[in-house]
PDB file of C-alpha atoms (C1' of nucleotides) in Angstrom:
ATOM      1  CA  UNK Y  76     105.390  36.256  56.514  1.00  0.00           C
ATOM      2  CA  UNK Y  77     102.585  36.117  59.033  1.00  0.00           C
ATOM      3  CA  UNK Y  78     104.312  35.562  62.332  1.00  0.00           C
ATOM      4  CA  UNK Y  79     106.173  37.913  64.587  1.00  0.00           C
ATOM      5  CA  UNK Y  80     109.260  35.711  64.349  1.00  0.00           C
ATOM      6  CA  UNK Y  81     109.933  36.584  60.748  1.00  0.00           C
ATOM      7  CA  UNK Y  82     109.805  40.306  61.246  1.00  0.00           C
ATOM      8  CA  UNK Y  83     112.903  42.439  61.336  1.00  0.00           C
ATOM      9  CA  UNK Y  84     113.873  44.117  64.574  1.00  0.00           C
ATOM     10  CA  UNK Y  85     112.179  47.424  63.809  1.00  0.00           C
ATOM     11  CA  UNK Y  86     109.104  45.793  62.373  1.00  0.00           C
ATOM     12  CA  UNK Y  87     108.729  43.636  65.484  1.00  0.00           C
ATOM     13  CA  UNK Y  88     109.160  46.617  67.798  1.00  0.00           C
ATOM     14  CA  UNK Y  89     106.510  48.600  65.952  1.00  0.00           C
ATOM     15  CA  UNK Y  90     104.147  45.654  65.739  1.00  0.00           C
ATOM     16  CA  UNK Y  91     104.479  44.905  69.439  1.00  0.00           C
ATOM     17  CA  UNK Y  92     103.823  48.525  70.301  1.00  0.00           C
ATOM     18  CA  UNK Y  93     100.565  48.317  68.376  1.00  0.00           C
ATOM     19  CA  UNK Y  94      99.683  44.859  69.674  1.00  0.00           C
ATOM     20  CA  UNK Y  95      99.955  45.856  73.317  1.00  0.00           C
ATOM     21  CA  UNK Y  96      98.150  49.163  72.815  1.00  0.00           C
ATOM     22  CA  UNK Y  97      94.503  49.345  73.769  1.00  0.00           C
ATOM     23  CA  UNK Y  98      93.608  51.322  70.708  1.00  0.00           C
ATOM     24  CA  UNK Y  99      95.043  52.961  67.631  1.00  0.00           C
ATOM     25  CA  UNK Y 100      98.376  54.780  67.789  1.00  0.00           C
ATOM     26  CA  UNK Y 101      99.776  57.512  65.589  1.00  0.00           C
ATOM     27  CA  UNK Y 102     103.166  57.026  63.979  1.00  0.00           C
ATOM     28  CA  UNK Y 103     104.667  59.682  66.213  1.00  0.00           C
ATOM     29  CA  UNK Y 104     103.222  58.115  69.351  1.00  0.00           C
ATOM     30  CA  UNK Y 105     104.885  54.872  68.346  1.00  0.00           C
ATOM     31  CA  UNK Y 106     108.111  56.748  67.729  1.00  0.00           C
ATOM     32  CA  UNK Y 107     107.995  58.218  71.229  1.00  0.00           C
ATOM     33  CA  UNK Y 108     107.293  54.804  72.773  1.00  0.00           C
ATOM     34  CA  UNK Y 109     110.282  53.337  70.984  1.00  0.00           C
ATOM     35  CA  UNK Y 110     112.842  56.027  71.723  1.00  0.00           C
ATOM     36  CA  UNK Y 111     114.050  53.829  74.544  1.00  0.00           C
ATOM     37  CA  UNK Y 112     114.727  51.104  71.976  1.00  0.00           C
ATOM     38  CA  UNK Y 113     116.869  53.450  69.943  1.00  0.00           C
ATOM     39  CA  UNK Y 114     114.339  54.927  67.549  1.00  0.00           C
ATOM     40  CA  UNK Y 115     115.263  58.448  66.545  1.00  0.00           C
ATOM     41  CA  UNK Y 116     113.377  59.337  63.350  1.00  0.00           C
ATOM     42  CA  UNK Y 117     109.852  59.068  61.903  1.00  0.00           C
ATOM     43  CA  UNK Y 118     111.057  57.083  58.938  1.00  0.00           C
ATOM     44  CA  UNK Y 119     112.033  54.193  61.150  1.00  0.00           C
ATOM     45  CA  UNK Y 120     108.402  53.937  62.161  1.00  0.00           C
ATOM     46  CA  UNK Y 121     106.870  54.605  58.769  1.00  0.00           C
ATOM     47  CA  UNK Y 122     109.045  52.022  57.046  1.00  0.00           C
ATOM     48  CA  UNK Y 123     108.045  49.364  59.531  1.00  0.00           C
ATOM     49  CA  UNK Y 124     104.389  50.363  59.282  1.00  0.00           C
ATOM     50  CA  UNK Y 125     104.502  50.055  55.503  1.00  0.00           C
ATOM     51  CA  UNK Y 126     105.776  46.514  55.710  1.00  0.00           C
ATOM     52  CA  UNK Y 127     103.298  45.520  58.392  1.00  0.00           C
ATOM     53  CA  UNK Y 128     100.496  46.905  56.229  1.00  0.00           C
ATOM     54  CA  UNK Y 129     101.827  44.843  53.324  1.00  0.00           C
ATOM     55  CA  UNK Y 130     101.805  41.740  55.470  1.00  0.00           C
ATOM     56  CA  UNK Y 131      98.240  42.469  56.562  1.00  0.00           C
ATOM     57  CA  UNK Y 132      99.230  42.506  60.225  1.00  0.00           C
ATOM     58  CA  UNK Y 133      98.044  46.023  60.900  1.00  0.00           C
ATOM     59  CA  UNK Y 134      95.500  48.465  59.515  1.00  0.00           C
ATOM     60  CA  UNK Y 135      95.678  52.138  58.824  1.00  0.00           C
ATOM     61  CA  UNK Y 136      92.705  54.208  59.976  1.00  0.00           C
ATOM     62  CA  UNK Y 137      92.539  56.961  57.391  1.00  0.00           C
ATOM     63  CA  UNK Y 138      90.080  59.154  59.211  1.00  0.00           C
ATOM     64  CA  UNK Y 139      92.290  59.545  62.281  1.00  0.00           C
ATOM     65  CA  UNK Y 140      95.799  59.087  60.854  1.00  0.00           C
ATOM     66  CA  UNK Y 141      96.509  56.168  63.123  1.00  0.00           C
ATOM     67  CA  UNK Y 142      97.318  52.480  63.054  1.00  0.00           C
ATOM     68  CA  UNK Y 143      95.982  49.386  64.832  1.00  0.00           C
ATOM     69  CA  UNK Y 144      97.070  45.787  65.037  1.00  0.00           C
ATOM     70  CA  UNK Y 145      94.697  43.552  63.116  1.00  0.00           C
ATOM     71  CA  UNK Y 146      92.284  42.052  65.613  1.00  0.00           C
ATOM     72  CA  UNK Y 147      91.663  38.896  63.595  1.00  0.00           C
ATOM     73  CA  UNK Y 148      95.190  37.894  62.756  1.00  0.00           C
ATOM     74  CA  UNK Y 149      94.366  34.254  62.118  1.00  0.00           C
ATOM     75  CA  UNK Y 150      91.072  34.741  60.349  1.00  0.00           C
ATOM     76  CA  UNK Y 151      91.634  34.682  56.655  1.00  0.00           C
ATOM     77  CA  UNK Y 152      88.048  35.510  55.795  1.00  0.00           C
ATOM     78  CA  UNK Y 153      89.215  39.085  56.077  1.00  0.00           C
ATOM     79  CA  UNK Y 154      91.764  38.684  53.386  1.00  0.00           C
ATOM     80  CA  UNK Y 155      88.981  38.169  50.864  1.00  0.00           C
ATOM     81  CA  UNK Y 156      86.497  40.699  52.159  1.00  0.00           C
ATOM     82  CA  UNK Y 157      86.699  44.320  53.073  1.00  0.00           C
ATOM     83  CA  UNK Y 158      87.304  45.262  56.630  1.00  0.00           C
ATOM     84  CA  UNK Y 159      85.202  47.899  58.308  1.00  0.00           C
ATOM     85  CA  UNK Y 160      86.100  49.786  61.466  1.00  0.00           C
ATOM     86  CA  UNK Y 161      83.894  51.385  64.077  1.00  0.00           C
ATOM     87  CA  UNK Y 162      85.904  54.048  65.861  1.00  0.00           C
ATOM     88  CA  UNK Y 163      84.692  55.485  69.148  1.00  0.00           C
ATOM     89  CA  UNK Y 164      85.377  59.189  69.362  1.00  0.00           C
ATOM     90  CA  UNK Y 165      85.099  59.159  73.147  1.00  0.00           C
ATOM     91  CA  UNK Y 166      87.377  56.311  74.205  1.00  0.00           C
ATOM     92  CA  UNK Y 167      89.235  55.636  70.994  1.00  0.00           C
ATOM     93  CA  UNK Y 168      88.388  51.969  70.911  1.00  0.00           C
ATOM     94  CA  UNK Y 169      88.175  50.360  67.504  1.00  0.00           C
ATOM     95  CA  UNK Y 170      85.978  47.426  66.508  1.00  0.00           C
ATOM     96  CA  UNK Y 171      86.846  45.591  63.363  1.00  0.00           C
ATOM     97  CA  UNK Y 172      84.421  43.555  61.294  1.00  0.00           C
ATOM     98  CA  UNK Y 173      83.986  42.333  57.788  1.00  0.00           C
ATOM     99  CA  UNK Y 174      80.714  42.034  55.951  1.00  0.00           C
ATOM    100  CA  UNK Y 175      80.151  39.985  52.838  1.00  0.00           C
ATOM    101  CA  UNK Y 176      77.103  41.941  51.776  1.00  0.00           C
ATOM    102  CA  UNK Y 177      78.999  45.211  51.796  1.00  0.00           C
ATOM    103  CA  UNK Y 178      81.937  43.572  50.074  1.00  0.00           C
ATOM    104  CA  UNK Y 179      79.566  42.238  47.430  1.00  0.00           C
ATOM    105  CA  UNK Y 180      77.874  45.568  46.795  1.00  0.00           C
ATOM    106  CA  UNK Y 181      81.189  47.343  46.418  1.00  0.00           C
ATOM    107  CA  UNK Y 182      82.356  44.696  43.982  1.00  0.00           C
ATOM    108  CA  UNK Y 183      79.128  45.101  42.013  1.00  0.00           C
ATOM    109  CA  UNK Y 184      79.629  48.821  41.722  1.00  0.00           C
ATOM    110  CA  UNK Y 185      83.258  48.501  40.701  1.00  0.00           C
ATOM    111  CA  UNK Y 186      82.630  45.852  38.078  1.00  0.00           C
ATOM    112  CA  UNK Y 187      79.641  47.720  36.652  1.00  0.00           C
ATOM    113  CA  UNK Y 188      81.815  50.791  36.345  1.00  0.00           C
ATOM    114  CA  UNK Y 189      85.008  49.149  35.200  1.00  0.00           C
ATOM    115  CA  UNK Y 190      86.819  50.386  38.269  1.00  0.00           C
ATOM    116  CA  UNK Y 191      89.813  48.280  39.271  1.00  0.00           C
ATOM    117  CA  UNK Y 192      89.827  48.558  43.020  1.00  0.00           C
ATOM    118  CA  UNK Y 193      93.001  48.160  45.020  1.00  0.00           C
ATOM    119  CA  UNK Y 194      92.046  49.130  48.560  1.00  0.00           C
ATOM    120  CA  UNK Y 195      88.788  50.033  50.231  1.00  0.00           C
ATOM    121  CA  UNK Y 196      88.353  52.017  53.404  1.00  0.00           C
ATOM    122  CA  UNK Y 197      85.218  51.755  55.535  1.00  0.00           C
ATOM    123  CA  UNK Y 198      85.285  53.703  58.774  1.00  0.00           C
ATOM    124  CA  UNK Y 199      82.345  54.431  61.023  1.00  0.00           C
ATOM    125  CA  UNK Y 200      82.888  57.284  63.436  1.00  0.00           C
ATOM    126  CA  UNK Y 201      80.704  57.634  66.474  1.00  0.00           C
ATOM    127  CA  UNK Y 202      80.301  56.619  70.100  1.00  0.00           C
ATOM    128  CA  UNK Y 203      80.565  53.024  71.278  1.00  0.00           C
ATOM    129  CA  UNK Y 204      77.984  51.302  73.472  1.00  0.00           C
ATOM    130  CA  UNK Y 205      80.027  51.719  76.646  1.00  0.00           C
ATOM    131  CA  UNK Y 206      80.597  55.416  76.166  1.00  0.00           C
ATOM    132  CA  UNK Y 207      77.016  56.049  75.056  1.00  0.00           C
ATOM    133  CA  UNK Y 208      75.802  54.462  78.307  1.00  0.00           C
ATOM    134  CA  UNK Y 209      78.133  56.500  80.483  1.00  0.00           C
TER     135      UNK Y 209
ATOM    136  CA  UNK R 293      71.693  77.094  53.844  1.00  0.00           C
ATOM    137  CA  UNK R 294      71.921  75.125  50.633  1.00  0.00           C
ATOM    138  CA  UNK R 295      72.524  77.745  47.991  1.00  0.00           C
ATOM    139  CA  UNK R 296      75.663  79.592  47.041  1.00  0.00           C
ATOM    140  CA  UNK R 297      73.902  82.908  47.615  1.00  0.00           C
ATOM    141  CA  UNK R 298      73.764  82.499  51.353  1.00  0.00           C
ATOM    142  CA  UNK R 299      77.412  81.720  51.760  1.00  0.00           C
ATOM    143  CA  UNK R 300      79.854  84.235  53.146  1.00  0.00           C
ATOM    144  CA  UNK R 301      82.503  85.641  50.869  1.00  0.00           C
ATOM    145  CA  UNK R 302      85.211  83.178  51.888  1.00  0.00           C
ATOM    146  CA  UNK R 303      82.849  80.226  51.846  1.00  0.00           C
ATOM    147  CA  UNK R 304      81.696  81.126  48.347  1.00  0.00           C
ATOM    148  CA  UNK R 305      85.268  81.508  47.107  1.00  0.00           C
ATOM    149  CA  UNK R 306      86.271  78.128  48.492  1.00  0.00           C
ATOM    150  CA  UNK R 307      83.131  76.428  47.233  1.00  0.00           C
ATOM    151  CA  UNK R 308      83.577  77.849  43.748  1.00  0.00           C
ATOM    152  CA  UNK R 309      87.189  76.716  43.665  1.00  0.00           C
ATOM    153  CA  UNK R 310      86.023  73.179  44.392  1.00  0.00           C
ATOM    154  CA  UNK R 311      83.042  73.377  42.062  1.00  0.00           C
ATOM    155  CA  UNK R 312      85.104  74.359  39.047  1.00  0.00           C
ATOM    156  CA  UNK R 313      87.898  71.871  39.800  1.00  0.00           C
ATOM    157  CA  UNK R 314      87.941  68.633  37.866  1.00  0.00           C
ATOM    158  CA  UNK R 315      88.783  66.593  40.905  1.00  0.00           C
ATOM    159  CA  UNK R 316      89.551  66.839  44.587  1.00  0.00           C
ATOM    160  CA  UNK R 317      91.722  69.666  45.907  1.00  0.00           C
ATOM    161  CA  UNK R 318      93.818  69.877  49.034  1.00  0.00           C
ATOM    162  CA  UNK R 319      93.263  72.765  51.408  1.00  0.00           C
ATOM    163  CA  UNK R 320      96.633  74.223  50.485  1.00  0.00           C
ATOM    164  CA  UNK R 321      95.919  73.989  46.775  1.00  0.00           C
ATOM    165  CA  UNK R 322      92.734  75.941  47.366  1.00  0.00           C
ATOM    166  CA  UNK R 323      94.712  78.466  49.384  1.00  0.00           C
ATOM    167  CA  UNK R 324      97.134  78.971  46.502  1.00  0.00           C
ATOM    168  CA  UNK R 325      94.285  79.365  44.022  1.00  0.00           C
ATOM    169  CA  UNK R 326      92.713  82.033  46.185  1.00  0.00           C
ATOM    170  CA  UNK R 327      95.785  84.113  46.976  1.00  0.00           C
ATOM    171  CA  UNK R 328      94.685  86.424  44.195  1.00  0.00           C
ATOM    172  CA  UNK R 329      91.422  86.944  46.074  1.00  0.00           C
ATOM    173  CA  UNK R 330      93.290  87.986  49.185  1.00  0.00           C
ATOM    174  CA  UNK R 331      93.668  84.666  50.986  1.00  0.00           C
ATOM    175  CA  UNK R 332      96.824  84.558  53.058  1.00  0.00           C
ATOM    176  CA  UNK R 333      96.489  81.780  55.641  1.00  0.00           C
ATOM    177  CA  UNK R 334      95.362  78.141  55.841  1.00  0.00           C
ATOM    178  CA  UNK R 335      92.721  78.932  58.417  1.00  0.00           C
ATOM    179  CA  UNK R 336      90.783  80.991  55.956  1.00  0.00           C
ATOM    180  CA  UNK R 337      90.416  77.869  53.875  1.00  0.00           C
ATOM    181  CA  UNK R 338      89.856  75.409  56.716  1.00  0.00           C
ATOM    182  CA  UNK R 339      87.162  77.537  58.310  1.00  0.00           C
ATOM    183  CA  UNK R 340      85.258  77.776  55.056  1.00  0.00           C
ATOM    184  CA  UNK R 341      85.684  74.048  54.424  1.00  0.00           C
ATOM    185  CA  UNK R 342      84.277  73.246  57.864  1.00  0.00           C
ATOM    186  CA  UNK R 343      81.140  75.219  57.178  1.00  0.00           C
ATOM    187  CA  UNK R 344      80.705  73.770  53.703  1.00  0.00           C
ATOM    188  CA  UNK R 345      81.036  70.285  55.189  1.00  0.00           C
ATOM    189  CA  UNK R 346      78.375  71.215  57.744  1.00  0.00           C
ATOM    190  CA  UNK R 347      76.073  72.360  54.984  1.00  0.00           C
ATOM    191  CA  UNK R 348      76.676  69.126  53.068  1.00  0.00           C
ATOM    192  CA  UNK R 349      77.920  70.992  50.026  1.00  0.00           C
ATOM    193  CA  UNK R 350      81.312  69.334  49.924  1.00  0.00           C
ATOM    194  CA  UNK R 351      82.912  66.096  51.036  1.00  0.00           C
ATOM    195  CA  UNK R 352      86.203  65.343  52.656  1.00  0.00           C
ATOM    196  CA  UNK R 353      88.147  62.418  51.219  1.00  0.00           C
ATOM    197  CA  UNK R 354      89.937  61.019  54.232  1.00  0.00           C
ATOM    198  CA  UNK R 355      92.255  58.716  52.375  1.00  0.00           C
ATOM    199  CA  UNK R 356      93.824  61.503  50.328  1.00  0.00           C
ATOM    200  CA  UNK R 357      93.358  64.533  52.605  1.00  0.00           C
ATOM    201  CA  UNK R 358      91.394  66.409  50.000  1.00  0.00           C
ATOM    202  CA  UNK R 359      87.991  67.911  49.365  1.00  0.00           C
ATOM    203  CA  UNK R 360      85.433  67.726  46.545  1.00  0.00           C
ATOM    204  CA  UNK R 361      82.216  69.529  45.771  1.00  0.00           C
ATOM    205  CA  UNK R 362      79.250  67.230  46.254  1.00  0.00           C
ATOM    206  CA  UNK R 363      78.298  65.905  42.856  1.00  0.00           C
ATOM    207  CA  UNK R 364      74.632  65.444  43.717  1.00  0.00           C
ATOM    208  CA  UNK R 365      73.860  68.763  45.306  1.00  0.00           C
ATOM    209  CA  UNK R 366      70.129  68.575  44.702  1.00  0.00           C
ATOM    210  CA  UNK R 367      69.633  64.915  45.464  1.00  0.00           C
ATOM    211  CA  UNK R 368      68.582  64.517  49.029  1.00  0.00           C
ATOM    212  CA  UNK R 369      68.673  60.742  48.938  1.00  0.00           C
ATOM    213  CA  UNK R 370      72.281  61.219  49.940  1.00  0.00           C
ATOM    214  CA  UNK R 371      71.387  62.989  53.109  1.00  0.00           C
ATOM    215  CA  UNK R 372      69.818  59.807  54.428  1.00  0.00           C
ATOM    216  CA  UNK R 373      72.277  57.273  53.077  1.00  0.00           C
ATOM    217  CA  UNK R 374      76.001  56.962  53.208  1.00  0.00           C
ATOM    218  CA  UNK R 375      78.052  58.251  50.368  1.00  0.00           C
ATOM    219  CA  UNK R 376      80.794  56.153  48.857  1.00  0.00           C
ATOM    220  CA  UNK R 377      83.641  57.434  46.725  1.00  0.00           C
ATOM    221  CA  UNK R 378      85.691  55.704  44.071  1.00  0.00           C
ATOM    222  CA  UNK R 379      88.985  57.524  43.723  1.00  0.00           C
ATOM    223  CA  UNK R 380      91.192  56.925  40.704  1.00  0.00           C
ATOM    224  CA  UNK R 381      94.857  56.889  41.660  1.00  0.00           C
ATOM    225  CA  UNK R 382      95.920  57.599  38.094  1.00  0.00           C
ATOM    226  CA  UNK R 383      93.823  60.611  37.070  1.00  0.00           C
ATOM    227  CA  UNK R 384      92.439  61.666  40.428  1.00  0.00           C
ATOM    228  CA  UNK R 385      88.835  61.575  39.306  1.00  0.00           C
ATOM    229  CA  UNK R 386      86.264  60.823  41.970  1.00  0.00           C
ATOM    230  CA  UNK R 387      82.925  59.079  41.458  1.00  0.00           C
ATOM    231  CA  UNK R 388      80.336  59.475  44.149  1.00  0.00           C
ATOM    232  CA  UNK R 389      77.503  57.063  44.779  1.00  0.00           C
ATOM    233  CA  UNK R 390      75.234  56.015  47.552  1.00  0.00           C
ATOM    234  CA  UNK R 391      74.003  52.511  48.149  1.00  0.00           C
ATOM    235  CA  UNK R 392      71.059  51.573  50.302  1.00  0.00           C
ATOM    236  CA  UNK R 393      72.217  48.030  50.840  1.00  0.00           C
ATOM    237  CA  UNK R 394      75.552  49.169  52.233  1.00  0.00           C
ATOM    238  CA  UNK R 395      73.836  51.829  54.300  1.00  0.00           C
ATOM    239  CA  UNK R 396      71.480  49.190  55.665  1.00  0.00           C
ATOM    240  CA  UNK R 397      74.235  46.751  56.575  1.00  0.00           C
ATOM    241  CA  UNK R 398      76.202  49.418  58.391  1.00  0.00           C
ATOM    242  CA  UNK R 399      73.079  50.419  60.297  1.00  0.00           C
ATOM    243  CA  UNK R 400      72.484  46.797  61.234  1.00  0.00           C
ATOM    244  CA  UNK R 401      75.966  46.437  62.624  1.00  0.00           C
ATOM    245  CA  UNK R 402      75.789  49.674  64.575  1.00  0.00           C
ATOM    246  CA  UNK R 403      72.404  48.943  66.099  1.00  0.00           C
ATOM    247  CA  UNK R 404      73.383  45.373  66.983  1.00  0.00           C
ATOM    248  CA  UNK R 405      76.441  46.732  68.717  1.00  0.00           C
ATOM    249  CA  UNK R 406      74.918  49.794  70.332  1.00  0.00           C
ATOM    250  CA  UNK R 407      77.242  52.043  68.377  1.00  0.00           C
ATOM    251  CA  UNK R 408      75.901  55.546  67.810  1.00  0.00           C
ATOM    252  CA  UNK R 409      77.329  56.469  64.451  1.00  0.00           C
ATOM    253  CA  UNK R 410      77.929  60.061  63.472  1.00  0.00           C
ATOM    254  CA  UNK R 411      79.808  59.863  60.199  1.00  0.00           C
ATOM    255  CA  UNK R 412      80.794  57.049  57.900  1.00  0.00           C
ATOM    256  CA  UNK R 413      83.576  57.036  55.358  1.00  0.00           C
ATOM    257  CA  UNK R 414      83.592  54.665  52.392  1.00  0.00           C
ATOM    258  CA  UNK R 415      86.427  55.168  49.942  1.00  0.00           C
ATOM    259  CA  UNK R 416      87.442  52.821  47.172  1.00  0.00           C
ATOM    260  CA  UNK R 417      90.937  53.399  45.861  1.00  0.00           C
ATOM    261  CA  UNK R 418      91.951  52.039  42.494  1.00  0.00           C
ATOM    262  CA  UNK R 419      92.034  52.793  38.795  1.00  0.00           C
ATOM    263  CA  UNK R 420      89.024  54.071  36.864  1.00  0.00           C
ATOM    264  CA  UNK R 421      87.768  52.540  33.614  1.00  0.00           C
ATOM    265  CA  UNK R 422      89.336  55.217  31.430  1.00  0.00           C
ATOM    266  CA  UNK R 423      92.768  54.892  32.998  1.00  0.00           C
ATOM    267  CA  UNK R 424      92.632  51.096  33.082  1.00  0.00           C
ATOM    268  CA  UNK R 425      91.961  51.096  29.320  1.00  0.00           C
ATOM    269  CA  UNK R 426      94.808  53.475  28.556  1.00  0.00           C
TER     270      UNK R 426
ATOM    271  C1'  DA Q  24     134.540  37.500  48.214  1.00  0.00           C
ATOM    272  C1'  DT Q  25     131.371  39.910  45.561  1.00  0.00           C
ATOM    273  C1'  DC Q  26     127.112  41.277  44.193  1.00  0.00           C
ATOM    274  C1'  DG Q  27     122.387  42.527  44.789  1.00  0.00           C
ATOM    275  C1'  DA Q  28     118.449  43.117  47.559  1.00  0.00           C
ATOM    276  C1'  DT Q  29     116.633  44.502  51.791  1.00  0.00           C
ATOM    277  C1'  DA Q  30     116.888  46.996  56.011  1.00  0.00           C
ATOM    278  C1'  DT Q  31     118.568  50.821  58.759  1.00  0.00           C
ATOM    279  C1'  DG Q  32     120.288  55.614  60.428  1.00  0.00           C
ATOM    280  C1'  DT Q  33     119.877  60.520  60.074  1.00  0.00           C
ATOM    281  C1'  DG Q  34     118.920  65.292  58.820  1.00  0.00           C
ATOM    282  C1'  DA Q  35     116.287  68.109  56.239  1.00  0.00           C
ATOM    283  C1'  DT Q  36     112.180  69.157  54.119  1.00  0.00           C
ATOM    284  C1'  DG Q  37     107.405  68.926  52.595  1.00  0.00           C
ATOM    285  C1'  DT Q  38     102.464  68.671  53.613  1.00  0.00           C
ATOM    286  C1'  DT Q  39      98.371  68.974  56.413  1.00  0.00           C
ATOM    287  C1'  DA Q  40      95.903  71.027  60.336  1.00  0.00           C
ATOM    288  C1'  DT Q  41      95.243  73.641  64.672  1.00  0.00           C
ATOM    289  C1'  DT Q  42      96.053  77.114  68.478  1.00  0.00           C
ATOM    290  C1'  DA Q  43      95.922  81.637  70.102  1.00  0.00           C
ATOM    291  C1'  DC Q  44      94.786  86.100  69.818  1.00  0.00           C
ATOM    292  C1'  DA Q  45      93.210  90.414  67.631  1.00  0.00           C
ATOM    293  C1'  DT Q  46      89.804  92.592  64.723  1.00  0.00           C
ATOM    294  C1'  DT Q  47      85.639  93.321  61.977  1.00  0.00           C
ATOM    295  C1'  DA Q  48      80.829  92.834  60.618  1.00  0.00           C
ATOM    296  C1'  DG Q  49      76.078  91.597  61.325  1.00  0.00           C
ATOM    297  C1'  DT Q  50      71.805  91.016  64.524  1.00  0.00           C
ATOM    298  C1'  DC Q  51      68.728  92.282  67.658  1.00  0.00           C
ATOM    299  C1'  DA Q  52      66.686  93.964  71.759  1.00  0.00           C
ATOM    300  C1'  DA Q  53      66.184  97.851  74.953  1.00  0.00           C
TER     301       DA Q  53
ATOM    302  C1'  DT M 166      71.471 104.349  68.578  1.00  0.00           C
ATOM    303  C1'  DT M 167      73.650 102.225  71.733  1.00  0.00           C
ATOM    304  C1'  DG M 168      75.278  98.189  73.720  1.00  0.00           C
ATOM    305  C1'  DA M 169      75.838  93.372  73.784  1.00  0.00           C
ATOM    306  C1'  DC M 170      76.050  89.209  71.589  1.00  0.00           C
ATOM    307  C1'  DT M 171      77.310  86.095  67.806  1.00  0.00           C
ATOM    308  C1'  DA M 172      79.495  84.890  63.600  1.00  0.00           C
ATOM    309  C1'  DA M 173      83.102  85.714  60.449  1.00  0.00           C
ATOM    310  C1'  DT M 174      87.736  87.198  59.386  1.00  0.00           C
ATOM    311  C1'  DG M 175      92.957  88.221  59.551  1.00  0.00           C
ATOM    312  C1'  DT M 176      97.496  86.788  60.995  1.00  0.00           C
ATOM    313  C1'  DA M 177     101.451  84.530  63.065  1.00  0.00           C
ATOM    314  C1'  DA M 178     103.050  80.754  65.185  1.00  0.00           C
ATOM    315  C1'  DT M 179     103.081  76.073  66.039  1.00  0.00           C
ATOM    316  C1'  DA M 180     101.723  71.259  66.002  1.00  0.00           C
ATOM    317  C1'  DA M 181     100.971  66.941  63.675  1.00  0.00           C
ATOM    318  C1'  DC M 182     101.700  63.901  59.901  1.00  0.00           C
ATOM    319  C1'  DA M 183     104.659  62.165  56.117  1.00  0.00           C
ATOM    320  C1'  DT M 184     108.460  61.888  52.693  1.00  0.00           C
ATOM    321  C1'  DC M 185     113.042  62.818  50.338  1.00  0.00           C
ATOM    322  C1'  DA M 186     117.818  62.250  49.872  1.00  0.00           C
ATOM    323  C1'  DC M 187     121.767  60.161  50.998  1.00  0.00           C
ATOM    324  C1'  DA M 188     124.841  57.291  53.697  1.00  0.00           C
ATOM    325  C1'  DT M 189     125.619  52.839  55.943  1.00  0.00           C
ATOM    326  C1'  DA M 190     124.802  48.155  57.298  1.00  0.00           C
ATOM    327  C1'  DT M 191     123.036  43.370  57.052  1.00  0.00           C
ATOM    328  C1'  DC M 192     122.175  39.133  54.783  1.00  0.00           C
ATOM    329  C1'  DG M 193     121.684  35.585  51.276  1.00  0.00           C
ATOM    330  C1'  DA M 194     122.911  33.576  46.928  1.00  0.00           C
ATOM    331  C1'  DT M 195     126.327  32.692  43.538  1.00  0.00           C
TER     332       DT M 195
END
DNA sequence: ATCGATATGTGATGTTATTACATTAGTCAA
DNA sequence: TTGACTAATGTAATAACATCACATATCGAT
């Protein structure tokens, strides 16, 4: 389940909304964008988002309660490592990267402490190069 | 402003609620705990939390919308590095640590990309050693 | 055709956070 | 001590984010 084709109608609508967006969208922003497609209730969005998160096609940005399409959809290196996000507080743009050193250090800490990790969030808030220059 | 003495009444009440809690508390849980002290509205809690965050006495856990007292209040190594949190989804316990290697890698990425970072969130969700054993 | 699993529709509700505005308390200089 | 400024507080209303409960529909496998 990694291609748009195999998504249900609602999942595809939500994914496309995120894919064509320039930056992260909140669930309610997505809802508003899809009212024309017949969406009426938050749950229609949240259910689709949950599935898309499962499939690894989108990410949730915890620090801003928003969602983005994965920017490396065909790069499976991410599926093994942790993904970090740099979020610009001026323009809202999000840069996604994954770092093996960070991944390794987190794994060291968890195994030393017997912590069974399920999901790790790394979010850097700040101002991107473009906005810092302006 | 690093000691409890210099806090205002509301700040001290909120800080003490967090300090005596076993784990993270939501703003509304704190509000309920402090109704006996005269708290009536969310803003009383949020305003105190904002200041305590400023002072570095507490942390906000973005992935669970909750707050914890800083567990290393007298260790200023944290003020230079990034703090990571391991959050147990079974018992709610939070372990706080800071790692220079992770801090360094994040700094490398930000400086390579001209990103001016202001705050970084690292949260590991999973199951702690105690709960995994049980 | 029936069953089970998955997906959807909808209203109500629960949880988290902020806005707007009024009031009070502390600080400090003239 | 007054006035003026700043920080802190009180309160109601509202906004923003997320889930529950229940009904209905769609689809595949037997």
